Each structure stands twice: as structure tokens, then as C-alpha cells.
Amino acid sequence: MVKKKVLAISLLSSDEESGPPRKKRIVKQPSRAKKPVQDTGKQLLLRPTSAGDSRPCLDFTSSQPSQTDSRDQPKASQQPETKPAHIPAARGDHAQLWTEKHAPRTRDELVVHKDKVAAVASWLEQQAAPQTSRSSCCLLVTGPAGCGKTSTVEVLAREAGYDITEWHPPLPTLWHEHRYQGGLDVPYSSKMDEFDGFVAHAKMGSLHLGPSAAAAAGDAGTELAHQAERSMHLDADPAGGQSGSRGHRSLMLVDDLPHAQGPAQRKRLVSALGTLAATAQQPVVIIMGESGTSGSNKDKSAPSGPAAGAGAGNSAFSLPAEITGAVTRGGATHIQFNPLADTFAAKALVAVAEKEGLRLSKEAAKQCALQASGDLFHAIESLQLSCAGKPRTKVQASPAKKRGRGKAANSAAQLSAEDVMHTNTRDITLSIFRVLGKILYNKRLHPSSQSSDQTQEHLSLDESSSDHLARGLRALLGDVDTSRRLPMDPSLGRPPSEYNPEAIMLHGGLEANSVAAFLHENMLHFCGDDAVDEAASALHYLGDADRLLSHSQASPSSLSTWDADEHPSSSFAEAAAGSLIFPEYSGLATRGGGQCLRVGGGDAALPQNHGCLEPLTPSSKPVAPQVVAHVEWAAA
Amino acid sequence: MLWIDKYRPKRLDKLILNQEIGDNLSKLVATGDCPHTLFYGPPGAGKKTLIVALLREIYGAGAEKIKVETKPWKIALPSRNIEVELTTLSSNYHVEMNPSDVGYQDRYVVQEIIKEMAKSRPLDMKGQRGFKVLVLNEVDRLSKEAQASLRRTMEKYSAACRLVMSCTNVSRVIEPVRSRCLCVRVAAPSTAEVQRMLAHVAKKESLSLPDSLSLRVAQASERNLRRALLMLETCRVAQYPFTPDQPVQLADWELYIQEIASDIMQEQSPKRLFQVRGKLYELLVNCLPPTLILRKLVLELLKKLDEEVQHTALALAAQYEHRMQEGQKAIYHLEAFVAKFMSEYKQWSIMAFG
Amino acid sequence: MVQPWVDKYRPKSVSDVAHQEEVVQTLEKALEGSANLPHLLFYGPPGTGKTSAALAIARQLFGPELVKTRVMELNASDERGIGVVRNKIKGFAAGAVGSSVAGYPCPPFKLIILDEADSMTSDAQNALRRTMEAHSKVTRFVFICNYVSRIIEPLASRCAKFRFKPLHGNIMTDRINHICTEEGVTMGSGSMETLSKVSGGDLRRAITTLQSAVRLQGPDVAPATLLDVAGAVPDAVTSAVLSACRSNSFAAIQTAIADAIAEGWPAQAMLLEIQAALLSNDDDGVSESARAGVLLALAAADKALVDGADEQLQLLNVASATQKALCASA
């Protein structure tokens, strides 16, 4: 099993350099088809990036060494002669994930806002006080992923001398896996059943039932369940070891809420949590990730919209709200964490890098933090990834790697920033309103800080960082000369846009059609009173988008194998003419054949969605604060 | 019953307009030779009347017993089955449909219905015809694929089924289909002819119709007989007895478009554009074809413009109407036209008046 | 239904195919000899006798009886999927070659005529190539298309290519006269000219137009009927539009176009007429570049019309462009 895992990951890490997040999914697919048991392992591996827990849980750790292995694996596969002894050596140094290795140990190391730290600390104090004075012994901590919820609670609890017992959902028994192992007479129990069991135990007030409850529930007799059990004990152990002498105050931590799907399940979860909050006999901390849709940290806002990651509350919009309601009605204290500020995150990153003996330029740190959008966990992950990437292929021994890395960092700080750029950005989903807001407000980089050189730089950065699709296409179609740009009307010249429209579209995950419709609906409000011309060209571009989209939709609908000869060429010619502002597409356009019509046709329309807004800004200031994006702005 | 239905000639020999075509058609039917036929011409010229009369000529009064039927057609394709709901008008002898109603699946529908008709073919006895007639309206709105498949079907099933088609824009019918049909051009009645028809109807209704009113109605109808009759009927409802200076009521949508045109002329700004958008939506919601809206709008604008700008406006209209056909969301293109026109007009007026 | 004259008066033998001397010579030689034909590819404008030639070959090779079993005519544009091509052809080619009939060469292969091969998808063409190879012993293909460039290279290279030239006026006149005498049709004065103008070198079109006109109006054919039936536009209409264009008054062209539309004249035919009128008189003082500008507008309008644009707007636009060109240079 482990071997297979490694194989899968080695594919993964060889992709690191160009590695768009989606590749992981591609890797995952084939092995799933082969063996369903594989699933659980894979899921866990993938979890940190998507779930973005602030603290790795131990069942994750158990699979983690193999991830480090994998770094060496491609090498091994290239040179089969390499002694396997090599790998353990590497493991000793690098086995740990940085997120764990450099997890905050003391209150000072926390990067969370002081007030929040104080709030949690005071709650813990309160719990320590005699039983009579408190109403409920439940604390609900909410906040976006990776903002340090769990770390804060853990660090503070440890300092206050608590034993931490964590309820982990035992490793999920997937339904089809259960069927696969049907012969082993494993009783199938959903996570929800297990959680209910846990809540029931918590009511009883016996601390030590915590782990055994989970163990009992997950007592599957299978290897997987054992693993879960082990992880349970491990969780409790270090804390117990430390504070054992200090009179066994214990704290129960519910970090990973069971996944609830459908109204019935959700109701059950909510009521279970409510019960827990109302009846718990010892201090319980419930940590709930608000996996909101998050853009860049700057205009971080209310957690609305469908969730991006696999955070606990992602099953529906209102679930977090429901839970919060139920739990606070149960008398629990509620502390809400905000996403980490970029500067905080950057500082933390630099600190981590220092500990690793790397030099991280400020810019790179900032970039990394920005990409992680307030998720420190993810930021560190990607930092590790980017630092492990390039030098690794050149220099084999790990100390040498550090030096090489250092040198690289010395010689060109910019390079490290670029490296960071190459790591996978967190797969953020932008809500429709944010997409619109970004496009319609169309903020520009400050002109004074830009020499023309830098402009170029910025553009190329933009392309390399997030426009995977375009890059992929470019790779597919051979070397399209992107440096050959079409001449641009100097009167339209203005500092480059702060956002890359393709990236926005990519993250928006929205249909081009609906984006166009929304843009059309809202754009007029963003035109100045004199800007009829701009409005006209914007509408013209929208029309182009419509035409192209109609073409791309027509092709699947006509069932006859459709002669791709004529239509693409005409529609691509249109694309080329329409998207003067995006020369890379015109490059694609001329080369695009019948095959990439659907990709190209659909996507060529997108720059026009943006292109239509290009002319808007020069003469027209954004006037009406109409769009919800603005409200979100204000809220942030 | 509307006058337009009430006074529709039922038989080829009773035609008032297009008599010549009627004569030729009855000659054709008399020889027993009845090819596929395609009637083309502007709306309100009498295509529908000709078709109905032709059917009656072929089959006698039986063709007038018509039932309206909406039924789902289950069509088995090699890869999947589709179900299309379609409303047809049918008698024992013919089926009439608007194949363009079913969108891109039109080709299957056309083929399926023709096959069905071929199955239930009437026997060639007792003076009956050995074929049925499929009337396809708006054949110019059929997709190219459907037209291509039509062409094969026309040959394959010609023994069992004849097609009678009508369209306004004959350019949109592919050449192979046209060459397999007898193409009959139906010209719109001249203004004088419209007046004659109005007088005819007025006489039948025993109304006294002043000449000047009938002239104005005929002019406002733009040589569209159907519109002329509807207008006359509206006038009758509005005021009777007629007076020579009675206002001729235009249709609501026309007034609305006139309003939009004057809106556009008054002010050229995004704000005004936004208001115009609302009105355009209003028209679209009322199922007015976008092409008609755009055409009418530009004609209204042309009335108000200097010659110099007229050319520009027209070029824009032609451009955006074409784009509209290529796309799917008419509102983008309508609005783009309005915006572009505003922009051009504004530039021109700054140039002209400083 | 009366048999279409196009079929009725199809050339019975290769030598009857009008005006394609080179093609006829080569083909006849091939037929006289061992009757071992290569695959054939006929291309050229519509109505020049490609299908007729193919059918004539079939008839000459197998005689009227055997044609039914030995020859398959496929209209590629109607059933053009790969599957159709493969299965139909496979099924047909698989059958055994039966005995021969006296008086005809009856070579031991079957003939597959693929009409309008250029509208086959390139996938289907590729599939066809395999099929050709697989059955090359027992089948010969005749591809018929308008544009040889639409046939994929591997297919085209396996065939002997024959180009069919557009027909000249007098050849067409001969044919039409022949049909007229056979059918008892009298052509009114100017009818023949109109017919050849309307059909533009396409004999099939000329014959179908003639037949339609006869159907509609009886055996005395007048030019106006021909125009009507062919959907062509009489000169009067075009000249009215053009004179409006010369008038330098926008209102004039508006009325002219509105009238033309109301009369139901097809817009595409109008464009052709305007183009012809514009090119025919050189002495109207219009500069070459202005003329070219109008032609561009015409081309754009034609494309728009094919895409389904509104006839009136497109025509108006063309007229306005013409007016600008004419009046600017006048």
C-alpha cells in the first residue's frame, strides 16, 4: 500500500515545478480505479492543501514520511542503482513537515491577533475556576482555515496545563470500501454515528472515554481503524506527559467536524453539537473552519458562497451559521478568528525559513503569504514545496541543498519570489460577486512604482503564476511566441491591471456565459457620465463573447461529426480581432485548429470579458458603489 | 373572428391578390403534377392564404377540417433517444408545423414526421391523392443541417409526401433545397392594392371608409395587408363612423420603439443607455423578434438624422444585426448598437455644433 | 410526380457528356480497353456533368440490368458519418460479383459513386481510405466533388483526377433546345438568354429552372417566369436601386430598397445583380477604388445574409455604401 502511495506521489512531486494544483487530481484518478482501498490514504495526503488545517493531525503524519520519500523517489527511479539507504538518510532530516516542525510552541510564537489570544486564554482561565461559576464549558472557535485556531487553542491549553484529548473522526470507512471488505464483517458506521457516540460519552463526563469512544466506534478491526485508534492515543499522550503532574485538567478538542450532507444529516450534526455545548462536563473546544470563499487577504470578507476546501463547515452556506447558533444557544462562548494579515503571515514565513536555514526575501514571503490568502498552513506548505523543488534536483545531499539554496537566494532574491510563484496557489474559489468586483473595479498597479521594465516583469509573472491553462495550451501548441505583442494604442496605455483576468476566471470557476451576463448587467453603473464610447466598445466585446460562446456550444450539439474546417477559423479570427489587448490569445488563435475550438473558443471569449472593461477606466472613475463586492469590501 | 381570418380567400379561384399565381397553381394541380413548393415573400403578402387555398384545391373541403395537436415525438437516434414536443396543425391530408420551434433538434423532427406521414400514406383511390402534404412554415429558420437532411428526404419520400414551404428570407434556404422546389415569389400588395382590399372588406362589413383614412392606413401598413386589416379593425373599434382625419393607431411596440428612438436622440450617456436597456428588455420580454426591434429602431432613428449620420447609423445597424444572428443573447447586440450609435452621434454633434 | 428532366435527359453514354472533351476522351479510352478503371475523382463547378459522367460510365460498363447490383450511388453529404460510410460500403463491397451480361464489358468489380464527397468529414474520408484499400480488388470508387481541396490528400492521390469545365452559353443552348423540342416547349424571345444568365454555366440549374417555369406557366416560357422561378431579379429592380444610389439622397435609397423587399426579391440575387451592373459599365466615372469598396460591402453583406442577417438592413447598407462611392467620385 505504501509503495503505491509513493509511486503516486512521485509523479506528483516531479510535477512540482510546473505543478498546478489540478495535476494532483489527475494523479489520483488512476489508482482509485485500480483499488478502492487506496482512497483513504490518498485523501489524507491531499487533505492539507485543501482543508488547510492549521495543525496536522496525526493520522496525516502517519502518511507523511512517504511524502518526503517521494522527493527522493523520482531520482531513484531515474537511477535505479542508487542505494535505498539513501532515502532513510534524507528522511531523518526532512521527514517532518515544516508546518509541524515549526508549529508554535509558545504564546509568543503565535501569529494570531493579541486580542483573540487573550480571549482564548481567559476562557481557559475561566474553565480552571471552580465549576459553579461557569454556564457552559464549551468554546466555539471559528475562523477561516489556516488562521491558527487550533494552534492557539493548543498552545494556550498546554500553557494552562490542560490535557488535550482530541476527537478525531476515525479514519473514514468509505461505503464502497466497506463493501469491498465485506467479508471482514466490518460494521459500517458513518462518521456521524461515531460523532453521536462521542457526544454521548462526553455527557457522561469521563475524560478517558474520549479516546476509547472513538476507538470503540471506529473499532473496525481493520488496519485503518487501528491507525485511527493509535492516532487517538498519540494525540492525548504528549499533552498528558507534559501536564500530567499538574492535576489532570483536561480539555476536549473537536477539530474535525463530521461531514454532513443533506438536510437530515445537517440537522443531526447541529443538534449533536447543541447537546454537546449544553451538556458537556469538561471543557470542550469546538473548532470550526469557515471555509469561506476567499480572495486575496486584502479584501477578505464575509464567509459566504460555496466552500472551496474541505473544511468542516463546507457542506452548505448556512451550516456554519446554524452550528454557531446551536452551540451558542447551548451556552458556549464564541470566539471568531479573522484571517491572518499578509504581513503577519509573511513574518511567520520568514521566521520558518530562518529556522530552516534559508534566506527568504521579503518579497517572496509576501508573495507566498498573498497566494495563501491568509492561510498560514498552506503558506508554509507551499514554502516547503518550493524550497524542496529546484535545488533538490541538482544537489543531492541535504546540507548541500541548503547551501545551494542559500546561494541562489543570495544571488537573486527575485528568483526566490519566482520560485514561490511556481508553487501551487491555493485553489480558491471566488464568488461571482468578487469576480465581478475585481473585473469591474479593475484596480491598477500604481504607475509611479512601475518602470516599463517592471511592467513587463509583472506581466510575465502574471502569466507564469496562474495562467496554467494558457500555459498548458501553449505547451500543447508548441512554442507560441509570446514576446511578439501586437501594437497597442498608446492612448489606452495605462499601468497593468492588478489582477490577471484569466486567473480570476480560472478561480471563479464560473461559466463564461454567466460571467458575461453579470458583467453586462452591472457594467453600465461603472461608466462615467461621458463614457458612452467606452460603454459602446465594452458592449461590442460582450457581443463578441456571445458570438464565440454560441459557436463553442453549437459544436457539441450538432451530432453529425462536424466539419471543423470553416467555423473555427472564422471564430478564431474574430477572437484575434477582438482581443487585441491579449496578444497571447491571438497567437493561439491563428494556430488553433479544430480540436481546441472548445477550449480556445470558450476561453478566447474570456479575455474579451476583461477586454471590455479595459477601456472603461481611463475616463470613468468607478462611480456607483452598487455591487455587492463593494459591500464585502466595506465589511472586510 | 378577426377580419383578417374572416375575409381570407379560401379557394384559389377566389383570390383577389396574387391571382396570377393562383391561376398557375390551379393549372398545376389540374395536371396532377404537384411538385414541392416554396413560397417566399415579405410578411403579409399572402403566402399563408395561398397555401391554404392550394391545399383546398388539392384535397377539397376535407383539408379545412383542422385539428391542433401538441404531442411529444419520440425520436430514436443511434446514440440516444430524444423527445421533442411539437405543436402541429393537421387534417386528414396534411400536417402543418413550425419546425424552427424545436431549436437545434429540428432536423430529427422533420425527418421523423415525414417518416410518420409516409407510413400512414393514404391510398391512391377514389380520386384521392396518393400523397400527403407537409406544410413547413418559416423554413428559413431551419438550421442548415435540417435543411440538408430535408433535401434527401424530399427525394426519398417524394412519393408519399410533398412539401409546401414558406419563408420570408429566401437567402437562408440552401440552394439544393431551392433547386428541388418550385419557387414561387409572392410580392407584397402595392399601396393601391391594399387600399382596394380595405375598401373590399369595408364593403363586406358595410362600413363607409373615407378615402383619406384608407390611404393613411395603407401607408402605415408598409404594404403589409395583414397589418392594414388589423389597423383598420382597431380604428373601427376606436371610433365609428370613421372620420377622414381619424388617427391611425400604430401597434404598441411601434410607439414604444419610437419612444426609445427619441430617448436616444435626446441624450447620449451610459445612464440613458441604462434606461434604454430597460425598454429593450421590455420589448424582448413581449416576444418581439430582436431583428424586428433593431430594424424598426434604426428606421425610426433614420427619420431624425442628418444625411451624413444616416449612413453611419445604417452601417452600424447592419453590422450589429449580423452579429446578433451569430450570437444568442440578442440584448448584448441591441445594446451595443445603441451604445455605438450614441457614441457616434455624440461625436458627430460635437463636430457639427462644437 | 413527373420525372425530373435532369434525370430524363441525362447523357446516356460518356461521349454524350457535353463540353468536357479531354475528360470524355480519356474516359472512353479507358472504357474501350481492358475496362480496368482506376479510382476516379471528378471535380468542377456544379452542373457541369460530373454525376452524369459517372452514371454514364456505370451504364456503359455494366448495362442497364447489372447497374442495380453492381453500382452504388451514395450521396455523401446526407449520410456522412464514419459509420455510415464504413458499413454501407463494406456491406456493398462484400457481396460477390455475379455473372456478366453480354454486350457490356462487365469488369469484375463494383462501382461506388460518392457524390458530394467534399462535404464528408475528414474523419469519414480517412475511414474511407482504409475501406478503399481493404476492398480494392472488388471495388472502384468514383468521387464527385466541387472543391478538390476538400478531399484529403491520401484519398485524392489514389484517384485519377478529372476537372470539369464550366459550360459555355452555346453548349447549354444546344441542350436546352434539344429538351425544348422533346418536351414541346417554346421559348419566348429573350428567354434563352435569360436562362443562361440565370443559370450561370450550371446546366442542371438551367434544366430545373426550365422545368419549373413550364410547370408553373405552361409550355410558353417567358423571361419573367424564368426569373421568378430562379429567384433572380429583373434588371428594372436593380436599375431602380442603382439610380437611387446615384441620386445622392438617402431617402431615395430607403424607398427603393423598401420596395424591392416588399416585392419579395431575394436579397442575395439582388447583390449579384448590383455587382454585375457595377462591373459592366466602366464609363460611369467611378474610380476603381470606390468600385472595390462597394464590392467589399457586397461581399460582407453576402456573408451576413448567409449567416441569416436581415435582408432589408443588409441591402440598405450596401446601397448606402454604393451611394457614397458613386457620389463621392461623381
mmCIF file of N, CA and C in Angstrom, chain A residues 230-289:
data_model
loop_
_atom_site.group_PDB
_atom_site.id
_atom_site.type_symbol
_atom_site.label_atom_id
_atom_site.label_comp_id
_atom_site.label_asym_id
_atom_site.label_seq_id
_atom_site.Cartn_x
_atom_site.Cartn_y
_atom_site.Cartn_z
ATOM 1 N N ARG A 230 -4.643 4.489 17.132
ATOM 2 C CA ARG A 230 -3.312 4.858 17.543
ATOM 3 C C ARG A 230 -3.193 6.375 17.548
ATOM 4 N N SER A 231 -3.689 6.934 16.544
ATOM 5 C CA SER A 231 -3.549 8.374 16.433
ATOM 6 C C SER A 231 -4.271 9.059 17.587
ATOM 7 N N MET A 232 -5.345 8.472 17.984
ATOM 8 C CA MET A 232 -6.100 8.984 19.106
ATOM 9 C C MET A 232 -5.234 9.035 20.344
ATOM 10 N N HIS A 233 -4.592 7.944 20.583
ATOM 11 C CA HIS A 233 -3.772 7.866 21.802
ATOM 12 C C HIS A 233 -2.597 8.800 21.709
ATOM 13 N N LEU A 234 -2.040 8.821 20.542
ATOM 14 C CA LEU A 234 -0.887 9.688 20.361
ATOM 15 C C LEU A 234 -1.263 11.133 20.643
ATOM 16 N N ASP A 235 -2.416 11.458 20.211
ATOM 17 C CA ASP A 235 -2.881 12.811 20.430
ATOM 18 C C ASP A 235 -2.882 13.163 21.898
ATOM 19 N N ALA A 236 -3.417 12.286 22.645
ATOM 20 C CA ALA A 236 -3.563 12.583 24.055
ATOM 21 C C ALA A 236 -2.229 12.511 24.776
ATOM 22 N N ASP A 237 -1.372 11.641 24.301
ATOM 23 C CA ASP A 237 -0.185 11.337 25.065
ATOM 24 C C ASP A 237 0.770 12.491 25.355
ATOM 25 N N PRO A 238 1.221 13.184 24.351
ATOM 26 C CA PRO A 238 2.230 14.204 24.673
ATOM 27 C C PRO A 238 1.693 15.221 25.675
ATOM 28 N N ALA A 239 0.473 15.590 25.461
ATOM 29 C CA ALA A 239 -0.101 16.568 26.379
ATOM 30 C C ALA A 239 -0.166 15.986 27.790
ATOM 31 N N GLY A 240 -0.590 14.751 27.827
ATOM 32 C CA GLY A 240 -0.697 14.104 29.124
ATOM 33 C C GLY A 240 0.663 14.029 29.792
ATOM 34 N N GLY A 241 1.680 13.729 29.002
ATOM 35 C CA GLY A 241 3.021 13.621 29.547
ATOM 36 C C GLY A 241 3.487 14.924 30.164
ATOM 37 N N GLN A 242 3.156 15.974 29.487
ATOM 38 C CA GLN A 242 3.651 17.268 29.968
ATOM 39 C C GLN A 242 2.948 17.705 31.254
ATOM 40 N N SER A 243 1.678 17.589 31.204
ATOM 41 C CA SER A 243 0.926 18.234 32.267
ATOM 42 C C SER A 243 0.395 17.235 33.285
ATOM 43 N N GLY A 244 0.855 16.035 33.109
ATOM 44 C CA GLY A 244 0.336 15.000 33.991
ATOM 45 C C GLY A 244 0.456 15.367 35.456
ATOM 46 N N SER A 245 1.538 16.013 35.788
ATOM 47 C CA SER A 245 1.777 16.320 37.194
ATOM 48 C C SER A 245 0.834 17.416 37.690
ATOM 49 N N ARG A 246 0.325 18.155 36.760
ATOM 50 C CA ARG A 246 -0.443 19.313 37.203
ATOM 51 C C ARG A 246 -1.930 19.015 37.333
ATOM 52 N N GLY A 247 -2.233 17.918 37.812
ATOM 53 C CA GLY A 247 -3.607 17.646 38.250
ATOM 54 C C GLY A 247 -4.625 17.480 37.151
ATOM 55 N N HIS A 248 -4.234 16.935 36.047
ATOM 56 C CA HIS A 248 -5.198 16.398 35.095
ATOM 57 C C HIS A 248 -6.390 17.263 34.787
ATOM 58 N N ARG A 249 -6.107 18.486 34.516
ATOM 59 C CA ARG A 249 -7.230 19.203 33.942
ATOM 60 C C ARG A 249 -7.275 18.822 32.478
ATOM 61 N N SER A 250 -8.445 18.545 31.995
ATOM 62 C CA SER A 250 -8.433 18.052 30.624
ATOM 63 C C SER A 250 -9.333 18.903 29.734
ATOM 64 N N LEU A 251 -8.981 18.876 28.523
ATOM 65 C CA LEU A 251 -9.688 19.701 27.540
ATOM 66 C C LEU A 251 -9.998 18.822 26.346
ATOM 67 N N MET A 252 -11.224 18.893 25.966
ATOM 68 C CA MET A 252 -11.566 18.089 24.805
ATOM 69 C C MET A 252 -11.596 18.982 23.578
ATOM 70 N N LEU A 253 -11.031 18.485 22.562
ATOM 71 C CA LEU A 253 -10.906 19.288 21.349
ATOM 72 C C LEU A 253 -11.646 18.583 20.218
ATOM 73 N N VAL A 254 -12.607 19.277 19.678
ATOM 74 C CA VAL A 254 -13.280 18.725 18.493
ATOM 75 C C VAL A 254 -12.855 19.577 17.309
ATOM 76 N N ASP A 255 -12.025 19.009 16.531
ATOM 77 C CA ASP A 255 -11.454 19.829 15.464
ATOM 78 C C ASP A 255 -12.159 19.576 14.143
ATOM 79 N N ASP A 256 -12.231 18.331 13.853
ATOM 80 C CA ASP A 256 -12.704 17.982 12.525
ATOM 81 C C ASP A 256 -14.144 17.530 12.635
ATOM 82 N N LEU A 257 -15.033 18.413 12.354
ATOM 83 C CA LEU A 257 -16.440 18.032 12.458
ATOM 84 C C LEU A 257 -16.780 17.046 11.357
ATOM 85 N N PRO A 258 -17.636 16.122 11.703
ATOM 86 C CA PRO A 258 -18.008 15.174 10.652
ATOM 87 C C PRO A 258 -18.685 15.894 9.494
ATOM 88 N N HIS A 259 -18.514 15.315 8.376
ATOM 89 C CA HIS A 259 -19.078 15.901 7.171
ATOM 90 C C HIS A 259 -20.572 15.631 7.144
ATOM 91 N N ALA A 260 -21.300 16.659 6.946
ATOM 92 C CA ALA A 260 -22.748 16.475 6.952
ATOM 93 C C ALA A 260 -23.306 16.863 5.599
ATOM 94 N N GLN A 261 -24.019 15.952 5.054
ATOM 95 C CA GLN A 261 -24.571 16.247 3.744
ATOM 96 C C GLN A 261 -26.078 16.039 3.804
ATOM 97 N N GLY A 262 -26.740 16.908 3.199
ATOM 98 C CA GLY A 262 -28.193 16.772 3.180
ATOM 99 C C GLY A 262 -28.792 17.321 4.453
ATOM 100 N N PRO A 263 -30.026 17.761 4.362
ATOM 101 C CA PRO A 263 -30.664 18.422 5.498
ATOM 102 C C PRO A 263 -30.748 17.532 6.740
ATOM 103 N N ALA A 264 -31.029 16.251 6.535
ATOM 104 C CA ALA A 264 -31.198 15.373 7.688
ATOM 105 C C ALA A 264 -29.906 15.283 8.482
ATOM 106 N N GLN A 265 -28.841 15.038 7.774
ATOM 107 C CA GLN A 265 -27.546 14.907 8.425
ATOM 108 C C GLN A 265 -27.144 16.192 9.113
ATOM 109 N N ARG A 266 -27.431 17.272 8.432
ATOM 110 C CA ARG A 266 -27.033 18.557 8.999
ATOM 111 C C ARG A 266 -27.778 18.804 10.292
ATOM 112 N N LYS A 267 -29.032 18.471 10.249
ATOM 113 C CA LYS A 267 -29.844 18.666 11.442
ATOM 114 C C LYS A 267 -29.254 17.864 12.584
ATOM 115 N N ARG A 268 -28.874 16.680 12.257
ATOM 116 C CA ARG A 268 -28.345 15.787 13.267
ATOM 117 C C ARG A 268 -27.048 16.352 13.851
ATOM 118 N N LEU A 269 -26.212 16.826 12.955
ATOM 119 C CA LEU A 269 -24.947 17.389 13.408
ATOM 120 C C LEU A 269 -25.194 18.585 14.308
ATOM 121 N N VAL A 270 -26.062 19.449 13.847
ATOM 122 C CA VAL A 270 -26.329 20.659 14.617
ATOM 123 C C VAL A 270 -26.867 20.300 15.997
ATOM 124 N N SER A 271 -27.785 19.359 16.027
ATOM 125 C CA SER A 271 -28.369 19.029 17.326
ATOM 126 C C SER A 271 -27.334 18.342 18.204
ATOM 127 N N ALA A 272 -26.482 17.525 17.608
ATOM 128 C CA ALA A 272 -25.444 16.875 18.400
ATOM 129 C C ALA A 272 -24.530 17.905 19.023
ATOM 130 N N LEU A 273 -24.173 18.896 18.213
ATOM 131 C CA LEU A 273 -23.282 19.943 18.729
ATOM 132 C C LEU A 273 -23.976 20.749 19.816
ATOM 133 N N GLY A 274 -25.237 21.017 19.581
ATOM 134 C CA GLY A 274 -26.005 21.753 20.584
ATOM 135 C C GLY A 274 -26.000 20.999 21.901
ATOM 136 N N THR A 275 -26.262 19.721 21.808
ATOM 137 C CA THR A 275 -26.259 18.893 23.013
ATOM 138 C C THR A 275 -24.902 18.943 23.681
ATOM 139 N N LEU A 276 -23.909 18.812 22.859
ATOM 140 C CA LEU A 276 -22.556 18.824 23.403
ATOM 141 C C LEU A 276 -22.304 20.106 24.165
ATOM 142 N N ALA A 277 -22.670 21.221 23.543
ATOM 143 C CA ALA A 277 -22.420 22.510 24.170
ATOM 144 C C ALA A 277 -23.176 22.624 25.490
ATOM 145 N N ALA A 278 -24.376 22.110 25.497
ATOM 146 C CA ALA A 278 -25.211 22.298 26.678
ATOM 147 C C ALA A 278 -24.820 21.353 27.807
ATOM 148 N N THR A 279 -24.360 20.202 27.456
ATOM 149 C CA THR A 279 -24.251 19.181 28.494
ATOM 150 C C THR A 279 -22.839 18.773 28.852
ATOM 151 N N ALA A 280 -21.867 19.264 28.103
ATOM 152 C CA ALA A 280 -20.519 18.763 28.336
ATOM 153 C C ALA A 280 -20.093 18.998 29.774
ATOM 154 N N GLN A 281 -19.396 18.035 30.323
ATOM 155 C CA GLN A 281 -18.981 18.121 31.714
ATOM 156 C C GLN A 281 -17.574 18.673 31.866
ATOM 157 N N GLN A 282 -16.782 18.488 30.858
ATOM 158 C CA GLN A 282 -15.469 19.131 30.925
ATOM 159 C C GLN A 282 -15.377 20.147 29.796
ATOM 160 N N PRO A 283 -14.357 20.965 29.891
ATOM 161 C CA PRO A 283 -14.187 21.966 28.836
ATOM 162 C C PRO A 283 -14.062 21.305 27.460
ATOM 163 N N VAL A 284 -14.841 21.810 26.572
ATOM 164 C CA VAL A 284 -14.788 21.302 25.203
ATOM 165 C C VAL A 284 -14.527 22.484 24.284
ATOM 166 N N VAL A 285 -13.625 22.291 23.398
ATOM 167 C CA VAL A 285 -13.400 23.335 22.407
ATOM 168 C C VAL A 285 -13.803 22.768 21.050
ATOM 169 N N ILE A 286 -14.713 23.456 20.422
ATOM 170 C CA ILE A 286 -15.094 23.039 19.066
ATOM 171 C C ILE A 286 -14.457 24.015 18.096
ATOM 172 N N ILE A 287 -13.738 23.472 17.195
ATOM 173 C CA ILE A 287 -13.097 24.353 16.217
ATOM 174 C C ILE A 287 -13.745 24.114 14.868
ATOM 175 N N MET A 288 -14.178 25.194 14.330
ATOM 176 C CA MET A 288 -14.882 25.032 13.069
ATOM 177 C C MET A 288 -14.278 25.951 12.026
ATOM 178 N N GLY A 289 -13.839 25.357 10.981
ATOM 179 C CA GLY A 289 -13.267 26.170 9.902
ATOM 180 C C GLY A 289 -14.388 26.797 9.114
#
